[in-house]
Coordinates of C-alpha atoms (C1' of nucleotides) in Angstrom, one line a residue:
Chain J
M1 CA 111.0 148.7 101.0
T2 CA 113.1 145.6 102.1
E3 CA 111.8 145.7 105.5
A4 CA 114.5 142.4 106.4
T5 CA 117.2 143.0 109.2
R6 CA 120.4 141.8 107.5
R7 CA 120.1 138.5 109.5
E8 CA 116.8 137.7 107.9
R9 CA 118.0 138.2 104.7
L10 CA 120.8 136.2 104.9
R11 CA 118.6 132.9 106.7
A12 CA 116.2 133.7 103.8
E13 CA 118.8 132.6 101.8
T14 CA 120.1 129.6 102.8
E15 CA 116.8 128.4 103.6
R16 CA 116.7 128.7 99.6
D17 CA 120.1 126.9 98.9
I18 CA 119.4 124.5 101.0
R19 CA 115.6 123.6 99.9
R20 CA 117.2 124.3 95.7
Q21 CA 119.9 121.1 97.0
A22 CA 117.8 119.2 98.2
R23 CA 115.0 119.3 95.4
A24 CA 118.6 118.6 93.0
L25 CA 119.0 115.5 94.5
L26 CA 115.5 114.1 95.0
V27 CA 115.2 115.0 90.8
A28 CA 118.9 113.3 90.2
R29 CA 118.7 110.0 92.6
G30 CA 114.9 109.6 94.3
R31 CA 113.6 110.7 97.8
D32 CA 115.8 108.3 99.8
A33 CA 118.6 110.2 98.6
V34 CA 117.4 113.6 100.1
T35 CA 119.7 112.9 103.1
L36 CA 120.5 115.9 105.3
R37 CA 124.3 114.5 105.1
A38 CA 124.3 115.1 101.9
I39 CA 122.5 118.9 101.5
A40 CA 125.4 120.2 104.0
R41 CA 127.8 118.4 101.9
E42 CA 126.8 120.1 99.0
L43 CA 126.2 123.0 100.8
G44 CA 129.7 122.9 102.1
I45 CA 128.4 123.1 106.0
T46 CA 127.3 120.5 108.3
A47 CA 124.9 118.5 108.7
P48 CA 123.0 119.9 112.1
A49 CA 123.3 123.3 111.2
L50 CA 120.6 122.1 108.8
Y51 CA 118.4 121.4 111.8
R52 CA 118.6 126.0 113.2
Y53 CA 116.4 125.5 109.7
Y54 CA 113.6 122.5 110.0
D55 CA 112.6 120.3 112.3
S56 CA 114.4 117.1 110.8
R57 CA 114.2 115.5 107.5
E58 CA 110.2 115.1 107.3
D59 CA 110.0 118.7 107.9
L60 CA 112.2 119.4 105.1
L61 CA 109.8 117.6 102.9
R62 CA 107.5 118.2 103.5
R63 CA 107.7 121.6 103.0
L64 CA 109.6 120.3 99.6
A65 CA 106.4 119.7 98.7
D66 CA 105.6 122.7 98.9
D67 CA 107.9 124.0 97.0
I68 CA 107.2 122.1 94.4
C69 CA 103.7 122.3 94.0
T70 CA 104.4 125.8 93.9
D71 CA 106.3 125.7 91.2
L72 CA 104.6 123.3 89.5
A73 CA 101.9 126.1 89.8
A74 CA 104.3 128.8 87.8
E75 CA 104.7 126.5 85.5
L76 CA 101.3 126.5 84.5
N77 CA 100.0 129.6 84.5
A78 CA 103.2 130.2 82.2
D79 CA 101.8 128.5 79.9
L80 CA 98.4 130.0 80.3
R81 CA 99.8 133.7 79.6
Q82 CA 100.6 132.8 76.3
I83 CA 96.9 132.2 75.7
G84 CA 94.2 134.6 74.8
E85 CA 92.3 135.5 78.2
D86 CA 88.7 134.6 76.7
D87 CA 89.6 131.2 75.4
I88 CA 89.3 128.9 78.0
S89 CA 88.6 125.5 76.6
A90 CA 92.6 126.8 75.4
Q91 CA 93.6 126.8 78.6
V92 CA 92.1 123.9 79.9
Y93 CA 93.4 122.3 77.5
S94 CA 97.0 124.2 78.8
V95 CA 96.0 123.3 81.8
C96 CA 96.1 119.3 81.8
R97 CA 98.3 119.2 79.0
G98 CA 100.9 121.1 81.7
F99 CA 100.4 118.5 83.9
R100 CA 101.1 115.8 82.5
R101 CA 104.5 117.4 80.4
W102 CA 105.4 117.9 83.9
A103 CA 104.7 114.7 85.5
L104 CA 106.5 112.9 83.0
A105 CA 109.3 115.2 83.2
H106 CA 109.7 115.3 87.4
P107 CA 108.1 111.7 88.7
Q108 CA 110.3 111.9 91.5
E109 CA 108.5 114.9 92.4
F110 CA 105.3 113.8 90.9
A111 CA 105.9 110.9 94.0
L112 CA 106.3 113.0 96.3
V113 CA 103.8 115.1 95.9
F114 CA 100.7 113.0 94.4
A115 CA 101.3 109.9 95.5
S116 CA 102.5 110.3 98.9
T117 CA 100.1 108.0 101.7
E118 CA 99.6 110.7 104.2
D119 CA 101.1 109.5 107.2
T120 CA 104.7 109.7 105.5
L121 CA 103.9 113.8 104.2
G122 CA 101.4 115.5 105.6
S123 CA 99.3 117.6 103.8
C124 CA 100.9 119.8 101.2
G125 CA 100.1 123.4 101.6
P126 CA 101.1 126.2 103.7
D127 CA 97.2 125.3 105.8
G128 CA 97.5 122.2 107.8
E129 CA 93.8 121.7 106.0
R130 CA 92.8 118.6 104.9
G131 CA 91.9 117.3 101.5
H132 CA 93.8 119.5 99.2
V133 CA 95.4 119.3 96.1
G134 CA 98.2 120.7 96.2
D135 CA 97.3 124.2 97.1
Q136 CA 99.4 126.4 94.7
F137 CA 98.7 124.4 91.9
G138 CA 94.6 123.3 92.6
R139 CA 94.0 127.1 92.7
V140 CA 95.0 127.0 89.0
F141 CA 93.9 123.6 88.6
L142 CA 89.9 125.0 90.4
E143 CA 90.2 128.3 88.6
V144 CA 90.6 127.5 84.8
A145 CA 88.5 124.6 85.5
G146 CA 86.0 126.2 87.0
R147 CA 85.9 129.4 84.9
L148 CA 84.8 127.3 82.0
I149 CA 82.3 125.9 83.4
A150 CA 80.6 128.9 84.1
S151 CA 81.9 130.5 80.8
H152 CA 79.6 128.4 78.8
P153 CA 75.6 127.2 79.2
L154 CA 75.9 123.8 80.5
P155 CA 74.1 120.2 78.2
T156 CA 71.2 119.1 79.8
G157 CA 71.6 116.4 81.9
I158 CA 75.5 116.6 83.2
G159 CA 76.3 115.0 85.7
A160 CA 72.9 113.5 86.2
D161 CA 71.9 111.3 89.2
V162 CA 74.7 112.9 91.0
P163 CA 74.6 110.3 94.5
E164 CA 72.6 112.1 97.6
N165 CA 75.3 111.2 99.6
L166 CA 77.5 113.4 97.7
H167 CA 75.0 116.4 97.9
A168 CA 76.9 118.2 101.0
D169 CA 80.8 117.4 100.1
L170 CA 79.8 118.5 96.6
A171 CA 78.1 122.0 98.4
E172 CA 80.9 122.9 99.9
F173 CA 83.3 122.2 97.6
Q174 CA 80.8 124.4 95.0
Q175 CA 81.6 127.7 97.7
I176 CA 84.8 126.8 97.8
L177 CA 84.9 126.7 93.2
L178 CA 83.2 129.9 93.7
A179 CA 85.1 131.7 96.0
T180 CA 88.5 130.8 94.1
V181 CA 87.0 131.7 90.2
N182 CA 85.6 135.1 92.2
D183 CA 89.2 136.3 93.3
R184 CA 90.0 135.7 90.0
G185 CA 87.7 138.9 88.9
V186 CA 85.0 136.5 87.3
A187 CA 81.3 136.5 89.0
V188 CA 79.6 133.5 88.9
D189 CA 77.0 132.0 91.6
E190 CA 75.6 129.3 92.0
Q191 CA 73.7 128.7 88.9
G192 CA 76.6 129.3 86.6
L193 CA 78.1 126.3 88.8
P194 CA 75.4 123.8 89.5
L195 CA 76.3 120.7 91.7
G196 CA 76.0 118.4 89.0
A197 CA 78.9 120.7 87.0
V198 CA 80.7 120.2 90.3
Y199 CA 80.5 116.5 90.0
H200 CA 81.3 115.8 87.0
M201 CA 84.8 118.0 87.7
T202 CA 85.7 115.8 90.7
Q203 CA 84.9 113.0 88.1
S204 CA 87.2 114.8 85.4
W205 CA 89.7 115.1 87.7
V206 CA 89.9 111.2 88.6
R207 CA 90.3 110.9 85.1
I208 CA 93.6 113.1 84.8
Y209 CA 95.4 111.9 88.1
G210 CA 94.1 108.8 87.2
H211 CA 96.1 108.3 83.4
V212 CA 99.2 110.7 84.6
A213 CA 99.9 108.6 87.6
L214 CA 99.8 105.2 85.2
E215 CA 102.1 106.2 82.8
V216 CA 104.8 107.9 85.3
F217 CA 104.5 104.5 87.3
G218 CA 104.5 102.6 84.2
R219 CA 100.9 100.9 85.2
F220 CA 98.9 100.3 82.1
P221 CA 98.1 96.7 81.5
F222 CA 99.9 96.8 78.3
A223 CA 102.3 98.6 77.0
V224 CA 101.5 101.7 75.9
S225 CA 103.4 102.6 73.2
N226 CA 102.4 106.5 72.5
P227 CA 100.0 107.7 75.2
E228 CA 99.8 111.5 74.1
P229 CA 97.1 110.7 71.5
M230 CA 94.8 108.5 74.7
Y231 CA 95.6 111.4 77.2
D232 CA 94.3 113.7 74.0
S233 CA 91.3 111.9 73.0
M234 CA 90.4 111.5 77.1
L235 CA 91.0 115.5 77.4
A236 CA 88.5 115.9 73.6
Q237 CA 86.0 113.6 75.7
I238 CA 85.9 115.1 79.4
L239 CA 85.4 118.5 77.2
G240 CA 83.3 117.5 75.4
E241 CA 81.0 116.3 77.5
L242 CA 80.7 120.0 79.1
G243 CA 79.4 120.7 76.0
F244 CA 83.1 122.5 74.1
P245 CA 84.0 121.1 70.8
P246 CA 87.2 119.2 70.3
Q247 CA 90.0 121.1 69.8
P248 CA 94.0 119.9 69.1
Chain G
M1 CA 104.0 64.2 96.2
T2 CA 106.5 66.5 98.4
E3 CA 109.7 66.4 95.6
A4 CA 111.8 68.6 97.4
T5 CA 114.5 67.5 99.7
R6 CA 114.9 68.5 103.4
R7 CA 117.0 71.1 102.9
E8 CA 114.8 72.4 100.0
R9 CA 111.9 73.1 102.4
L10 CA 113.3 74.5 105.3
R11 CA 114.5 77.0 102.8
A12 CA 111.5 77.4 101.7
E13 CA 110.0 78.0 105.1
T14 CA 112.8 81.2 105.8
E15 CA 112.1 82.3 102.6
R16 CA 109.1 82.7 103.3
D17 CA 109.1 83.7 106.6
I18 CA 111.3 86.8 106.0
R19 CA 108.7 87.8 103.1
R20 CA 106.3 87.4 106.1
Q21 CA 107.8 89.6 108.6
A22 CA 109.2 92.3 106.0
R23 CA 105.4 92.8 105.5
A24 CA 104.5 93.3 109.2
L25 CA 106.7 96.0 109.1
L26 CA 105.6 97.2 105.6
V27 CA 102.0 97.5 107.0
A28 CA 102.6 98.9 110.3
R29 CA 105.7 101.7 110.2
G30 CA 106.0 102.3 105.9
R31 CA 108.3 101.2 103.0
D32 CA 111.6 103.1 104.9
A33 CA 110.7 100.9 108.2
V34 CA 111.0 97.8 106.0
T35 CA 114.8 97.0 106.8
L36 CA 117.1 94.2 106.4
R37 CA 118.2 94.3 109.5
A38 CA 115.1 94.4 111.4
I39 CA 113.7 91.8 110.0
A40 CA 116.9 89.3 110.9
R41 CA 116.2 91.3 114.4
E42 CA 112.9 89.9 114.5
L43 CA 113.5 86.0 113.1
G44 CA 116.7 86.4 115.5
I45 CA 119.4 85.7 113.4
T46 CA 121.5 88.6 111.2
A47 CA 121.1 90.8 109.0
P48 CA 123.8 89.3 106.3
A49 CA 122.0 86.0 106.8
L50 CA 119.5 87.2 103.9
Y51 CA 122.2 87.9 101.8
R52 CA 121.8 83.9 101.4
Y53 CA 117.9 84.4 100.7
Y54 CA 117.8 88.1 98.7
D55 CA 120.5 90.2 96.7
S56 CA 119.9 92.9 98.2
R57 CA 116.8 95.0 100.3
E58 CA 115.7 95.8 96.6
D59 CA 115.5 92.6 95.4
L60 CA 113.0 91.5 98.6
L61 CA 110.9 94.8 98.3
R62 CA 110.6 93.7 94.2
R63 CA 109.8 90.2 95.5
L64 CA 107.8 91.4 98.5
A65 CA 105.2 93.2 96.4
D66 CA 105.2 90.1 93.8
D67 CA 103.4 88.4 96.8
I68 CA 101.4 91.2 97.6
C69 CA 100.1 91.1 93.5
T70 CA 99.2 87.4 94.4
D71 CA 97.3 88.1 97.1
L72 CA 95.2 90.4 96.9
A73 CA 94.2 88.4 93.1
A74 CA 93.7 85.7 95.9
E75 CA 91.7 88.3 98.0
L76 CA 89.6 89.2 94.9
N77 CA 89.1 85.2 93.7
A78 CA 87.5 84.6 97.3
D79 CA 85.2 87.3 96.9
L80 CA 84.4 86.4 93.7
R81 CA 84.1 82.6 94.6
Q82 CA 80.8 84.3 95.9
I83 CA 78.9 85.4 93.2
G84 CA 76.9 83.6 90.6
E85 CA 79.2 82.2 87.7
D86 CA 77.0 83.5 85.6
D87 CA 76.7 86.9 87.0
I88 CA 79.3 88.6 85.7
S89 CA 78.3 92.0 86.3
A90 CA 78.5 91.6 89.6
Q91 CA 81.3 89.8 89.2
V92 CA 82.9 93.5 88.3
Y93 CA 81.1 95.2 90.9
S94 CA 83.2 92.6 93.5
V95 CA 87.0 93.0 92.1
C96 CA 86.1 97.0 91.8
R97 CA 84.9 97.5 94.9
G98 CA 87.2 94.6 97.0
F99 CA 90.4 96.5 94.9
R100 CA 89.3 99.9 96.6
R101 CA 89.0 98.0 100.0
W102 CA 92.1 96.6 99.6
A103 CA 93.9 99.5 99.2
L104 CA 92.7 101.2 101.8
A105 CA 92.8 98.6 104.5
H106 CA 96.7 98.2 102.7
P107 CA 97.7 101.5 102.3
Q108 CA 101.4 101.2 102.4
E109 CA 101.3 98.1 100.1
F110 CA 99.4 100.1 97.6
A111 CA 101.9 102.5 97.5
L112 CA 104.4 99.7 97.1
V113 CA 103.0 97.8 94.1
F114 CA 100.9 100.6 92.4
A115 CA 102.5 103.8 92.7
S116 CA 106.5 103.5 93.1
T117 CA 108.4 104.8 90.3
E118 CA 110.1 102.0 87.5
D119 CA 113.3 103.1 88.6
T120 CA 112.9 102.1 92.1
L121 CA 111.1 99.1 92.1
G122 CA 110.9 97.2 89.2
S123 CA 108.0 95.8 87.0
C124 CA 105.5 93.1 89.5
G125 CA 105.4 89.7 88.8
P126 CA 108.2 87.5 87.8
D127 CA 108.8 87.4 84.3
G128 CA 110.5 90.9 83.5
E129 CA 107.9 92.5 81.5
R130 CA 107.4 96.3 80.9
G131 CA 103.3 97.6 80.9
H132 CA 102.2 95.3 83.2
V133 CA 99.7 95.4 86.6
G134 CA 101.0 93.6 88.6
D135 CA 100.9 89.7 86.7
Q136 CA 98.6 88.1 89.6
F137 CA 96.4 91.4 90.2
G138 CA 95.8 91.9 86.5
R139 CA 94.7 89.0 85.3
V140 CA 91.8 88.5 87.7
F141 CA 91.0 91.8 86.8
L142 CA 91.2 91.8 83.2
E143 CA 89.3 87.9 82.6
V144 CA 86.8 90.0 84.3
A145 CA 86.4 93.0 82.5
G146 CA 86.8 90.8 79.3
R147 CA 84.1 88.0 80.1
L148 CA 82.0 91.3 81.4
I149 CA 82.5 92.6 78.0
A150 CA 82.2 89.0 75.4
S151 CA 78.8 88.2 77.2
H152 CA 76.9 91.6 76.7
P153 CA 75.8 92.7 73.1
L154 CA 77.6 96.1 73.3
P155 CA 76.1 99.6 72.6
T156 CA 76.5 101.1 69.5
G157 CA 79.1 103.6 69.8
I158 CA 81.4 102.3 72.7
G159 CA 85.1 103.3 72.4
A160 CA 83.9 106.0 70.0
D161 CA 86.2 107.8 68.0
V162 CA 89.4 105.9 69.7
P163 CA 92.8 107.3 68.0
E164 CA 93.9 106.1 65.2
N165 CA 97.2 106.1 67.2
L166 CA 96.7 103.3 69.5
H167 CA 94.8 100.8 67.2
A168 CA 98.0 98.9 67.3
D169 CA 98.4 99.0 70.3
L170 CA 95.3 98.3 72.1
A171 CA 94.9 95.4 69.1
E172 CA 98.4 93.7 71.1
F173 CA 96.5 94.7 74.0
Q174 CA 93.3 92.6 73.0
Q175 CA 95.1 89.6 71.8
I176 CA 96.3 89.6 75.5
L177 CA 92.7 89.9 76.8
L178 CA 91.4 87.3 74.3
A179 CA 94.2 84.7 75.4
T180 CA 93.1 85.5 79.3
V181 CA 89.6 84.9 78.5
N182 CA 89.6 81.5 76.6
D183 CA 92.4 80.2 79.4
R184 CA 89.4 81.0 81.5
G185 CA 87.7 77.9 79.1
V186 CA 85.5 80.8 77.7
A187 CA 85.5 81.0 74.1
V188 CA 86.1 84.5 72.2
D189 CA 86.9 86.0 69.2
E190 CA 87.7 89.7 68.2
Q191 CA 84.2 89.6 67.0
G192 CA 82.9 89.6 70.3
L193 CA 85.3 92.2 72.2
P194 CA 86.0 94.9 69.6
L195 CA 88.6 97.5 70.4
G196 CA 86.5 100.2 71.2
A197 CA 85.2 97.9 74.3
V198 CA 89.0 97.1 74.7
Y199 CA 89.5 101.3 74.6
H200 CA 86.5 101.5 77.2
M201 CA 88.2 99.4 79.2
T202 CA 91.1 101.3 79.4
Q203 CA 89.4 104.6 80.0
S204 CA 87.8 102.6 83.0
W205 CA 90.7 101.1 84.5
V206 CA 92.0 104.5 85.0
R207 CA 88.8 105.7 86.1
I208 CA 89.1 102.9 88.5
Y209 CA 93.3 103.3 89.6
G210 CA 92.6 106.8 89.5
H211 CA 89.8 107.0 92.5
V212 CA 91.5 104.8 94.4
A213 CA 94.0 106.2 94.5
L214 CA 93.0 109.7 95.3
E215 CA 91.6 108.0 97.8
V216 CA 94.4 106.5 99.1
F217 CA 96.3 109.6 98.8
G218 CA 94.5 112.3 100.3
R219 CA 94.3 114.3 96.8
F220 CA 90.5 114.8 96.5
P221 CA 90.0 118.5 95.7
F222 CA 87.7 118.7 98.6
A223 CA 87.4 116.7 101.5
V224 CA 84.7 114.1 100.6
S225 CA 83.3 112.5 103.9
N226 CA 81.9 109.2 102.4
P227 CA 83.5 108.1 99.4
E228 CA 81.9 105.3 98.6
P229 CA 79.2 105.9 96.6
M230 CA 81.2 108.3 94.6
Y231 CA 82.7 105.0 93.9
D232 CA 80.0 102.8 93.7
S233 CA 78.0 105.7 90.8
M234 CA 81.6 106.1 89.1
L235 CA 81.1 101.7 88.5
A236 CA 77.7 102.5 87.6
Q237 CA 77.8 104.0 84.9
I238 CA 81.3 102.8 83.5
L239 CA 79.4 99.6 84.1
G240 CA 75.8 101.8 81.8
E241 CA 78.3 102.6 79.4
L242 CA 78.4 99.2 78.5
G243 CA 75.1 98.8 78.7
F244 CA 74.0 97.2 81.7
P245 CA 71.8 98.1 84.3
P246 CA 72.3 99.5 86.7
Q247 CA 72.7 96.9 90.8
P248 CA 73.7 97.5 94.0
Chain S
dA1 C1' 131.0 147.4 126.3
dC2 C1' 127.6 143.8 127.9
dT3 C1' 124.4 140.4 127.0
dG4 C1' 121.9 137.0 124.2
dT5 C1' 120.7 135.3 120.0
dC6 C1' 121.8 133.0 115.7
dG7 C1' 124.7 129.8 112.8
dG8 C1' 127.4 126.9 112.5
dT9 C1' 131.2 123.3 114.5
dG10 C1' 132.5 118.3 116.6
dA11 C1' 132.1 114.1 118.8
dA12 C1' 128.5 111.0 119.7
dC13 C1' 124.9 107.5 119.4
dG14 C1' 122.5 104.4 117.6
dC15 C1' 120.2 102.7 112.9
dC16 C1' 121.3 101.4 108.2
dG17 C1' 122.9 98.3 103.7
dT18 C1' 126.6 95.5 102.4
dT19 C1' 130.6 93.2 102.0
dT20 C1' 134.4 89.8 104.1
dA21 C1' 136.7 85.8 106.6
dC22 C1' 135.6 82.5 108.5
dG23 C1' 133.4 78.3 110.7
dA24 C1' 129.4 74.8 111.8
dA25 C1' 126.6 71.6 110.0
dG26 C1' 124.2 68.8 106.5
dT27 C1' 124.8 66.2 101.9
dT28 C1' 127.1 63.5 99.1
dG29 C1' 129.8 60.0 97.2
dA30 C1' 133.6 56.7 96.8
Chain P
dT1 C1' 132.8 55.2 106.7
dC2 C1' 135.3 58.9 105.7
dA3 C1' 136.8 62.5 102.8
dA4 C1' 135.2 66.2 100.3
dC5 C1' 131.6 69.6 99.4
dT6 C1' 127.7 72.8 99.7
dT7 C1' 124.6 75.5 102.4
dC8 C1' 123.9 79.0 105.6
dG9 C1' 124.6 81.1 109.2
dT10 C1' 128.5 83.9 112.5
dA11 C1' 131.4 88.3 114.2
dA12 C1' 133.9 92.6 112.2
dA13 C1' 134.1 95.9 109.9
dC14 C1' 132.5 100.1 106.5
dG15 C1' 130.8 103.7 105.4
dG16 C1' 126.5 106.8 105.8
dC17 C1' 122.9 108.0 107.9
dG18 C1' 118.9 111.2 110.9
dT19 C1' 119.5 113.0 115.5
dT20 C1' 121.4 115.1 119.8
dC21 C1' 124.4 117.9 123.0
dA22 C1' 127.9 120.8 124.0
dC23 C1' 130.1 124.5 122.7
dC24 C1' 131.6 128.5 120.3
dG25 C1' 132.6 133.1 117.3
dA26 C1' 129.9 136.4 115.5
dC27 C1' 126.6 139.6 115.1
dA28 C1' 122.6 142.7 118.0
dG29 C1' 120.7 145.6 120.7
dT30 C1' 121.3 148.7 125.3

DNA sequence: ACTGTCGGTGAACGCCGTTTACGAAGTTGA
DNA sequence: TCAACTTCGTAAACGGCGTTCACCGACAGT
């Protein structure tokens, strides 16, 4: 089973330890507190040793961001498993609420992964591709959203007047979505996932991300004493536009 | 006229120079490059001298954020002056497009002001109040949005089913809005700015901020080759929901 | 047993924020 | 005018930082 040599196992273990400590520092005292020396101190080694595992502090932060995406995806998937396989609307609620809950509980991680300029932190995910939400997390989100749309006859006029200039981009995204959903064993084609719906999904991500980021960064235009109903009402409206009845 | 002593003038001048250099560093090489020593070096003085003007680096960054808000507001106002006083719809387009243009042209500044966790950078604006979008900028935005709504009979059902729990918060925000708009000499009361419209305005800010932040941080779920029409189409929809005809 | 790689060390370089003691001007008031 | 005081700068120092480099012991493969 374990094809790894002793050396490789040890290496992988320290590698995990390093990121675990790095993450603890990020959570506790923010991005700037994630210093190589602090990590090393915590691990009982010296700072230069870390260069055997990471090219630089920036490299470490990049991989840390990957870890965070993976864990977020795992958390959302765990929530999903508690929901009936067929109640897709509830699954969407679960993922969206889970995303907000996670972001508010882990603002530093959220800022690192979802609010870093591209030059201070490359794209998240092992592939260097551009324009992805952190891969693992993105998959969960896209899959459930894609299944939602494909599962239901869409209201007429959904995503009406999608801008001409976006057809090409949306068509590409449509293919990614189809692949993602089909990977999960649900058969869908372009008919079940029309461009208008893909466009609507994009707009929904704008709203979900916008609300969560505004809340995390405290940039709502007034003091919202309890933002949760506002978020839920937004989700209800998004699902309502797709023809799903409201649901707590 | 100038009630300032010679000393005060000199002091204010250096203070501006400091922030000007700080800002240049922020733009050129990012937040982490805004170091006291680099600023001092650029100004031909030593780092401790900066403590005569600012309590700490963090304090400087806070005030820098204020400056940025002020400049952004000035830029948006300059654009506004080129538009007919009465074409409020065009004014809204101008402010919203200006915000996006500015954010894309100044990603580092955007990140500092609009995507900093509250503990790493206090609220923007001279008053320590919570829950404001950077004050100067916020004023421009709120004023034009408030005037837009008040200028027009609203479609029935706008902001239908605003969550009960938000009535109190929205009413408070409504008062702020009324004050802001009336300050500008436009007489409006609660009738012209109903809670549903205030709620719609909040949702619109979520979408506008969401789109801009996603674009700046490159976190759209797919590679959008030309995001501008997407943004414009979103604006058209927002205004359409308020009963305004589309307008390039 | 020999050889090479791997994962660690300690010293060093040049940054950084911040504090401290000190001095040289400018300002003020008798 | 001259003394006292305030303001704004300095140099030195402390501890912390990322990163590089030379070095070295332990392990792996032949």
